[in-house]
């Protein structure tokens, strides 16, 4: 199963900037609907597109492996 580390990346971004970064802010900056981002935070996983992954990696300036991890179920 793939798990998205979106919550962790938002927390890291908030720490770096010294302020709270919201899901709405990420949505606005990436063009990804807030509902999609919310589903990605769900621990049970969510199917998404490579475009969404690309936009999130661009926003957080990270590698795919920083955003998505494989968990053997």
PDB file of N, CA and C in Angstrom:
ATOM      1  N   UNK A   1       0.846  -1.165   0.000  1.00  0.00           N
ATOM      2  CA  UNK A   1       0.000   0.000   0.000  1.00  0.00           C
ATOM      3  C   UNK A   1       0.904   1.245   0.000  1.00  0.00           C
ATOM      4  N   UNK A   2       0.478   2.253  -0.694  1.00  0.00           N
ATOM      5  CA  UNK A   2       1.198   3.524  -0.707  1.00  0.00           C
ATOM      6  C   UNK A   2       0.599   4.455   0.333  1.00  0.00           C
ATOM      7  N   UNK A   3       1.472   5.138   1.059  1.00  0.00           N
ATOM      8  CA  UNK A   3       1.017   6.106   2.051  1.00  0.00           C
ATOM      9  C   UNK A   3       1.620   7.456   1.706  1.00  0.00           C
ATOM     10  N   UNK A   4       0.774   8.455   1.697  1.00  0.00           N
ATOM     11  CA  UNK A   4       1.224   9.818   1.398  1.00  0.00           C
ATOM     12  C   UNK A   4       1.589  10.524   2.691  1.00  0.00           C
ATOM     13  N   UNK A   5       2.723  11.159   2.705  1.00  0.00           N
ATOM     14  CA  UNK A   5       3.242  11.858   3.882  1.00  0.00           C
ATOM     15  C   UNK A   5       2.883  13.350   3.844  1.00  0.00           C
ATOM     16  N   UNK A   6       1.693  13.653   3.376  1.00  0.00           N
ATOM     17  CA  UNK A   6       1.281  15.041   3.199  1.00  0.00           C
ATOM     18  C   UNK A   6       1.244  15.797   4.531  1.00  0.00           C
ATOM     19  N   UNK A   7       0.683  15.180   5.570  1.00  0.00           N
ATOM     20  CA  UNK A   7       0.629  15.852   6.877  1.00  0.00           C
ATOM     21  C   UNK A   7       2.026  16.219   7.364  1.00  0.00           C
ATOM     22  N   UNK A   8       2.947  15.283   7.229  1.00  0.00           N
ATOM     23  CA  UNK A   8       4.312  15.517   7.688  1.00  0.00           C
ATOM     24  C   UNK A   8       4.979  16.638   6.906  1.00  0.00           C
ATOM     25  N   UNK A   9       4.749  16.655   5.592  1.00  0.00           N
ATOM     26  CA  UNK A   9       5.356  17.699   4.762  1.00  0.00           C
ATOM     27  C   UNK A   9       4.774  19.072   5.079  1.00  0.00           C
ATOM     28  N   UNK A  10       3.487  19.119   5.372  1.00  0.00           N
ATOM     29  CA  UNK A  10       2.869  20.392   5.760  1.00  0.00           C
ATOM     30  C   UNK A  10       3.451  20.859   7.095  1.00  0.00           C
ATOM     31  N   UNK A  11       3.623  19.929   8.030  1.00  0.00           N
ATOM     32  CA  UNK A  11       4.225  20.284   9.317  1.00  0.00           C
ATOM     33  C   UNK A  11       5.659  20.787   9.135  1.00  0.00           C
ATOM     34  N   UNK A  12       6.424  20.119   8.291  1.00  0.00           N
ATOM     35  CA  UNK A  12       7.800  20.544   8.023  1.00  0.00           C
ATOM     36  C   UNK A  12       7.832  21.937   7.398  1.00  0.00           C
ATOM     37  N   UNK A  13       6.937  22.174   6.455  1.00  0.00           N
ATOM     38  CA  UNK A  13       6.862  23.479   5.786  1.00  0.00           C
ATOM     39  C   UNK A  13       6.484  24.568   6.796  1.00  0.00           C
ATOM     40  N   UNK A  14       5.554  24.257   7.672  1.00  0.00           N
ATOM     41  CA  UNK A  14       5.149  25.212   8.708  1.00  0.00           C
ATOM     42  C   UNK A  14       6.326  25.561   9.609  1.00  0.00           C
ATOM     43  N   UNK A  15       7.107  24.559   9.983  1.00  0.00           N
ATOM     44  CA  UNK A  15       8.274  24.783  10.837  1.00  0.00           C
ATOM     45  C   UNK A  15       9.312  25.665  10.130  1.00  0.00           C
ATOM     46  N   UNK A  16       9.568  25.351   8.851  1.00  0.00           N
ATOM     47  CA  UNK A  16      10.550  26.127   8.082  1.00  0.00           C
ATOM     48  C   UNK A  16      10.143  27.593   7.965  1.00  0.00           C
ATOM     49  N   UNK A  17       8.844  27.822   7.738  1.00  0.00           N
ATOM     50  CA  UNK A  17       8.365  29.188   7.526  1.00  0.00           C
ATOM     51  C   UNK A  17       8.012  29.899   8.823  1.00  0.00           C
ATOM     52  N   UNK A  18       7.970  29.159   9.927  1.00  0.00           N
ATOM     53  CA  UNK A  18       7.650  29.763  11.214  1.00  0.00           C
ATOM     54  C   UNK A  18       6.213  30.220  11.328  1.00  0.00           C
ATOM     55  N   UNK A  19       5.339  29.557  10.594  1.00  0.00           N
ATOM     56  CA  UNK A  19       3.917  29.895  10.631  1.00  0.00           C
ATOM     57  C   UNK A  19       3.124  28.663  10.229  1.00  0.00           C
ATOM     58  N   UNK A  20       1.834  28.703  10.439  1.00  0.00           N
ATOM     59  CA  UNK A  20       0.970  27.577  10.099  1.00  0.00           C
ATOM     60  C   UNK A  20       0.665  27.579   8.595  1.00  0.00           C
ATOM     61  N   UNK A  21       0.969  26.478   7.935  1.00  0.00           N
ATOM     62  CA  UNK A  21       0.618  26.299   6.525  1.00  0.00           C
ATOM     63  C   UNK A  21      -0.640  25.441   6.501  1.00  0.00           C
ATOM     64  N   UNK A  22      -1.664  25.913   5.817  1.00  0.00           N
ATOM     65  CA  UNK A  22      -2.945  25.213   5.801  1.00  0.00           C
ATOM     66  C   UNK A  22      -3.123  24.383   4.532  1.00  0.00           C
ATOM     67  N   UNK A  23      -4.048  23.450   4.605  1.00  0.00           N
ATOM     68  CA  UNK A  23      -4.396  22.636   3.448  1.00  0.00           C
ATOM     69  C   UNK A  23      -4.956  23.532   2.338  1.00  0.00           C
ATOM     70  N   UNK A  24      -5.710  24.550   2.727  1.00  0.00           N
ATOM     71  CA  UNK A  24      -6.255  25.496   1.753  1.00  0.00           C
ATOM     72  C   UNK A  24      -5.160  26.247   1.011  1.00  0.00           C
ATOM     73  N   UNK A  25      -4.101  26.596   1.727  1.00  0.00           N
ATOM     74  CA  UNK A  25      -2.971  27.289   1.113  1.00  0.00           C
ATOM     75  C   UNK A  25      -2.256  26.382   0.108  1.00  0.00           C
ATOM     76  N   UNK A  26      -2.064  25.132   0.479  1.00  0.00           N
ATOM     77  CA  UNK A  26      -1.440  24.166  -0.435  1.00  0.00           C
ATOM     78  C   UNK A  26      -2.328  23.987  -1.657  1.00  0.00           C
ATOM     79  N   UNK A  27      -3.636  23.895  -1.434  1.00  0.00           N
ATOM     80  CA  UNK A  27      -4.589  23.751  -2.531  1.00  0.00           C
ATOM     81  C   UNK A  27      -4.506  24.927  -3.492  1.00  0.00           C
ATOM     82  N   UNK A  28      -4.491  26.125  -2.940  1.00  0.00           N
ATOM     83  CA  UNK A  28      -4.435  27.335  -3.765  1.00  0.00           C
ATOM     84  C   UNK A  28      -3.130  27.419  -4.552  1.00  0.00           C
ATOM     85  N   UNK A  29      -2.024  27.058  -3.919  1.00  0.00           N
ATOM     86  CA  UNK A  29      -0.714  27.164  -4.570  1.00  0.00           C
ATOM     87  C   UNK A  29      -0.504  26.101  -5.638  1.00  0.00           C
ATOM     88  N   UNK A  30      -1.120  24.931  -5.468  1.00  0.00           N
ATOM     89  CA  UNK A  30      -0.889  23.830  -6.406  1.00  0.00           C
ATOM     90  C   UNK A  30      -2.002  23.655  -7.430  1.00  0.00           C
ATOM     91  N   UNK A  31      -3.184  24.169  -7.123  1.00  0.00           N
ATOM     92  CA  UNK A  31      -4.329  23.955  -8.005  1.00  0.00           C
ATOM     93  C   UNK A  31      -5.001  22.615  -7.769  1.00  0.00           C
ATOM     94  N   UNK A  32      -4.585  21.910  -6.722  1.00  0.00           N
ATOM     95  CA  UNK A  32      -5.182  20.619  -6.366  1.00  0.00           C
ATOM     96  C   UNK A  32      -6.351  20.898  -5.430  1.00  0.00           C
ATOM     97  N   UNK A  33      -7.504  20.324  -5.743  1.00  0.00           N
ATOM     98  CA  UNK A  33      -8.692  20.568  -4.931  1.00  0.00           C
ATOM     99  C   UNK A  33      -8.447  20.156  -3.483  1.00  0.00           C
ATOM    100  N   UNK A  34      -8.989  20.940  -2.574  1.00  0.00           N
ATOM    101  CA  UNK A  34      -8.803  20.694  -1.143  1.00  0.00           C
ATOM    102  C   UNK A  34      -9.319  19.308  -0.733  1.00  0.00           C
ATOM    103  N   UNK A  35     -10.383  18.844  -1.357  1.00  0.00           N
ATOM    104  CA  UNK A  35     -10.919  17.512  -1.061  1.00  0.00           C
ATOM    105  C   UNK A  35      -9.917  16.428  -1.429  1.00  0.00           C
ATOM    106  N   UNK A  36      -9.243  16.592  -2.554  1.00  0.00           N
ATOM    107  CA  UNK A  36      -8.220  15.634  -2.978  1.00  0.00           C
ATOM    108  C   UNK A  36      -7.086  15.599  -1.972  1.00  0.00           C
ATOM    109  N   UNK A  37      -6.633  16.761  -1.532  1.00  0.00           N
ATOM    110  CA  UNK A  37      -5.563  16.821  -0.540  1.00  0.00           C
ATOM    111  C   UNK A  37      -5.999  16.173   0.767  1.00  0.00           C
ATOM    112  N   UNK A  38      -7.220  16.414   1.143  1.00  0.00           N
ATOM    113  CA  UNK A  38      -7.749  15.823   2.371  1.00  0.00           C
ATOM    114  C   UNK A  38      -7.773  14.297   2.267  1.00  0.00           C
ATOM    115  N   UNK A  39      -8.151  13.771   1.126  1.00  0.00           N
ATOM    116  CA  UNK A  39      -8.171  12.318   0.917  1.00  0.00           C
ATOM    117  C   UNK A  39      -6.765  11.735   0.942  1.00  0.00           C
ATOM    118  N   UNK A  40      -5.796  12.485   0.448  1.00  0.00           N
ATOM    119  CA  UNK A  40      -4.410  12.012   0.468  1.00  0.00           C
ATOM    120  C   UNK A  40      -3.884  11.877   1.896  1.00  0.00           C
ATOM    121  N   UNK A  41      -4.429  12.672   2.801  1.00  0.00           N
ATOM    122  CA  UNK A  41      -4.016  12.602   4.200  1.00  0.00           C
ATOM    123  C   UNK A  41      -4.610  11.393   4.921  1.00  0.00           C
ATOM    124  N   UNK A  42      -5.641  10.794   4.343  1.00  0.00           N
ATOM    125  CA  UNK A  42      -6.316   9.653   4.951  1.00  0.00           C
ATOM    126  C   UNK A  42      -5.355   8.468   5.020  1.00  0.00           C
ATOM    127  N   UNK A  43      -5.182   7.867   6.188  1.00  0.00           N
ATOM    128  CA  UNK A  43      -4.204   6.776   6.334  1.00  0.00           C
ATOM    129  C   UNK A  43      -4.513   5.527   5.517  1.00  0.00           C
ATOM    130  N   UNK A  44      -5.738   5.371   5.033  1.00  0.00           N
ATOM    131  CA  UNK A  44      -6.066   4.176   4.261  1.00  0.00           C
ATOM    132  C   UNK A  44      -5.623   4.267   2.814  1.00  0.00           C
ATOM    133  N   UNK A  45      -5.119   5.398   2.402  1.00  0.00           N
ATOM    134  CA  UNK A  45      -4.617   5.539   1.038  1.00  0.00           C
ATOM    135  C   UNK A  45      -5.652   6.098   0.082  1.00  0.00           C
ATOM    136  N   UNK A  46      -5.187   6.583  -1.023  1.00  0.00           N
ATOM    137  CA  UNK A  46      -6.043   7.199  -2.025  1.00  0.00           C
ATOM    138  C   UNK A  46      -5.352   7.086  -3.369  1.00  0.00           C
ATOM    139  N   UNK A  47      -6.096   6.750  -4.398  1.00  0.00           N
ATOM    140  CA  UNK A  47      -5.533   6.691  -5.745  1.00  0.00           C
ATOM    141  C   UNK A  47      -5.490   8.108  -6.306  1.00  0.00           C
ATOM    142  N   UNK A  48      -4.349   8.467  -6.870  1.00  0.00           N
ATOM    143  CA  UNK A  48      -4.198   9.805  -7.428  1.00  0.00           C
ATOM    144  C   UNK A  48      -3.414   9.719  -8.733  1.00  0.00           C
ATOM    145  N   UNK A  49      -3.216  10.848  -9.356  1.00  0.00           N
ATOM    146  CA  UNK A  49      -2.502  10.887 -10.632  1.00  0.00           C
ATOM    147  C   UNK A  49      -1.047  11.306 -10.423  1.00  0.00           C
ATOM    148  N   UNK A  50      -0.244  11.017 -11.416  1.00  0.00           N
ATOM    149  CA  UNK A  50       1.157  11.450 -11.353  1.00  0.00           C
ATOM    150  C   UNK A  50       1.240  12.973 -11.403  1.00  0.00           C
ATOM    151  N   UNK A  51       0.272  13.619 -12.020  1.00  0.00           N
ATOM    152  CA  UNK A  51       0.261  15.085 -12.067  1.00  0.00           C
ATOM    153  C   UNK A  51       0.111  15.669 -10.665  1.00  0.00           C
ATOM    154  N   UNK A  52      -0.749  15.071  -9.855  1.00  0.00           N
ATOM    155  CA  UNK A  52      -0.923  15.523  -8.475  1.00  0.00           C
ATOM    156  C   UNK A  52       0.371  15.342  -7.700  1.00  0.00           C
ATOM    157  N   UNK A  53       1.001  14.200  -7.861  1.00  0.00           N
ATOM    158  CA  UNK A  53       2.273  13.936  -7.187  1.00  0.00           C
ATOM    159  C   UNK A  53       3.320  14.949  -7.639  1.00  0.00           C
ATOM    160  N   UNK A  54       3.365  15.218  -8.935  1.00  0.00           N
ATOM    161  CA  UNK A  54       4.304  16.198  -9.483  1.00  0.00           C
ATOM    162  C   UNK A  54       4.083  17.586  -8.879  1.00  0.00           C
ATOM    163  N   UNK A  55       2.837  18.024  -8.812  1.00  0.00           N
ATOM    164  CA  UNK A  55       2.535  19.349  -8.262  1.00  0.00           C
ATOM    165  C   UNK A  55       2.917  19.450  -6.790  1.00  0.00           C
ATOM    166  N   UNK A  56       2.668  18.393  -6.027  1.00  0.00           N
ATOM    167  CA  UNK A  56       3.017  18.411  -4.610  1.00  0.00           C
ATOM    168  C   UNK A  56       4.530  18.405  -4.415  1.00  0.00           C
ATOM    169  N   UNK A  57       5.245  17.613  -5.200  1.00  0.00           N
ATOM    170  CA  UNK A  57       6.714  17.602  -5.107  1.00  0.00           C
ATOM    171  C   UNK A  57       7.279  18.971  -5.469  1.00  0.00           C
ATOM    172  N   UNK A  58       6.688  19.607  -6.450  1.00  0.00           N
ATOM    173  CA  UNK A  58       7.134  20.948  -6.843  1.00  0.00           C
ATOM    174  C   UNK A  58       6.877  21.946  -5.715  1.00  0.00           C
ATOM    175  N   UNK A  59       5.710  21.894  -5.107  1.00  0.00           N
ATOM    176  CA  UNK A  59       5.362  22.817  -4.030  1.00  0.00           C
ATOM    177  C   UNK A  59       6.279  22.640  -2.820  1.00  0.00           C
ATOM    178  N   UNK A  60       6.472  21.388  -2.402  1.00  0.00           N
ATOM    179  CA  UNK A  60       7.286  21.117  -1.222  1.00  0.00           C
ATOM    180  C   UNK A  60       8.777  21.020  -1.536  1.00  0.00           C
ATOM    181  N   UNK A  61       9.118  21.103  -2.830  1.00  0.00           N
ATOM    182  CA  UNK A  61      10.511  20.974  -3.283  1.00  0.00           C
ATOM    183  C   UNK A  61      11.130  19.706  -2.704  1.00  0.00           C
ATOM    184  N   UNK A  62      10.467  18.595  -3.008  1.00  0.00           N
ATOM    185  CA  UNK A  62      10.920  17.306  -2.474  1.00  0.00           C
ATOM    186  C   UNK A  62      10.909  16.247  -3.571  1.00  0.00           C
ATOM    187  N   UNK A  63      11.457  15.110  -3.252  1.00  0.00           N
ATOM    188  CA  UNK A  63      11.451  13.963  -4.150  1.00  0.00           C
ATOM    189  C   UNK A  63      10.180  13.144  -3.913  1.00  0.00           C
ATOM    190  N   UNK A  64       9.834  12.304  -4.876  1.00  0.00           N
ATOM    191  CA  UNK A  64       8.640  11.465  -4.754  1.00  0.00           C
ATOM    192  C   UNK A  64       8.723  10.605  -3.499  1.00  0.00           C
ATOM    193  N   UNK A  65       9.893  10.076  -3.183  1.00  0.00           N
ATOM    194  CA  UNK A  65      10.067   9.250  -1.997  1.00  0.00           C
ATOM    195  C   UNK A  65       9.869   9.989  -0.692  1.00  0.00           C
ATOM    196  N   UNK A  66       9.944  11.319  -0.732  1.00  0.00           N
ATOM    197  CA  UNK A  66       9.652  12.118   0.453  1.00  0.00           C
ATOM    198  C   UNK A  66       8.143  12.269   0.664  1.00  0.00           C
ATOM    199  N   UNK A  67       7.403  12.152  -0.415  1.00  0.00           N
ATOM    200  CA  UNK A  67       5.953  12.328  -0.387  1.00  0.00           C
ATOM    201  C   UNK A  67       5.201  11.018  -0.238  1.00  0.00           C
ATOM    202  N   UNK A  68       5.693   9.977  -0.901  1.00  0.00           N
ATOM    203  CA  UNK A  68       5.005   8.692  -0.937  1.00  0.00           C
ATOM    204  C   UNK A  68       5.930   7.599  -0.431  1.00  0.00           C
ATOM    205  N   UNK A  69       5.432   6.780   0.485  1.00  0.00           N
ATOM    206  CA  UNK A  69       6.197   5.644   0.963  1.00  0.00           C
ATOM    207  C   UNK A  69       5.389   4.367   0.771  1.00  0.00           C
ATOM    208  N   UNK A  70       6.078   3.274   0.504  1.00  0.00           N
ATOM    209  CA  UNK A  70       5.418   1.973   0.341  1.00  0.00           C
ATOM    210  C   UNK A  70       5.404   1.258   1.683  1.00  0.00           C
ATOM    211  N   UNK A  71       4.230   0.765   2.045  1.00  0.00           N
ATOM    212  CA  UNK A  71       4.065  -0.019   3.265  1.00  0.00           C
ATOM    213  C   UNK A  71       3.583  -1.401   2.863  1.00  0.00           C
ATOM    214  N   UNK A  72       4.346  -2.413   3.234  1.00  0.00           N
ATOM    215  CA  UNK A  72       3.979  -3.783   2.902  1.00  0.00           C
ATOM    216  C   UNK A  72       2.793  -4.207   3.745  1.00  0.00           C
ATOM    217  N   UNK A  73       1.679  -4.512   3.084  1.00  0.00           N
ATOM    218  CA  UNK A  73       0.504  -4.943   3.840  1.00  0.00           C
ATOM    219  C   UNK A  73       0.292  -6.367   3.668  1.00  0.00           C
TER     220      UNK A  73
END
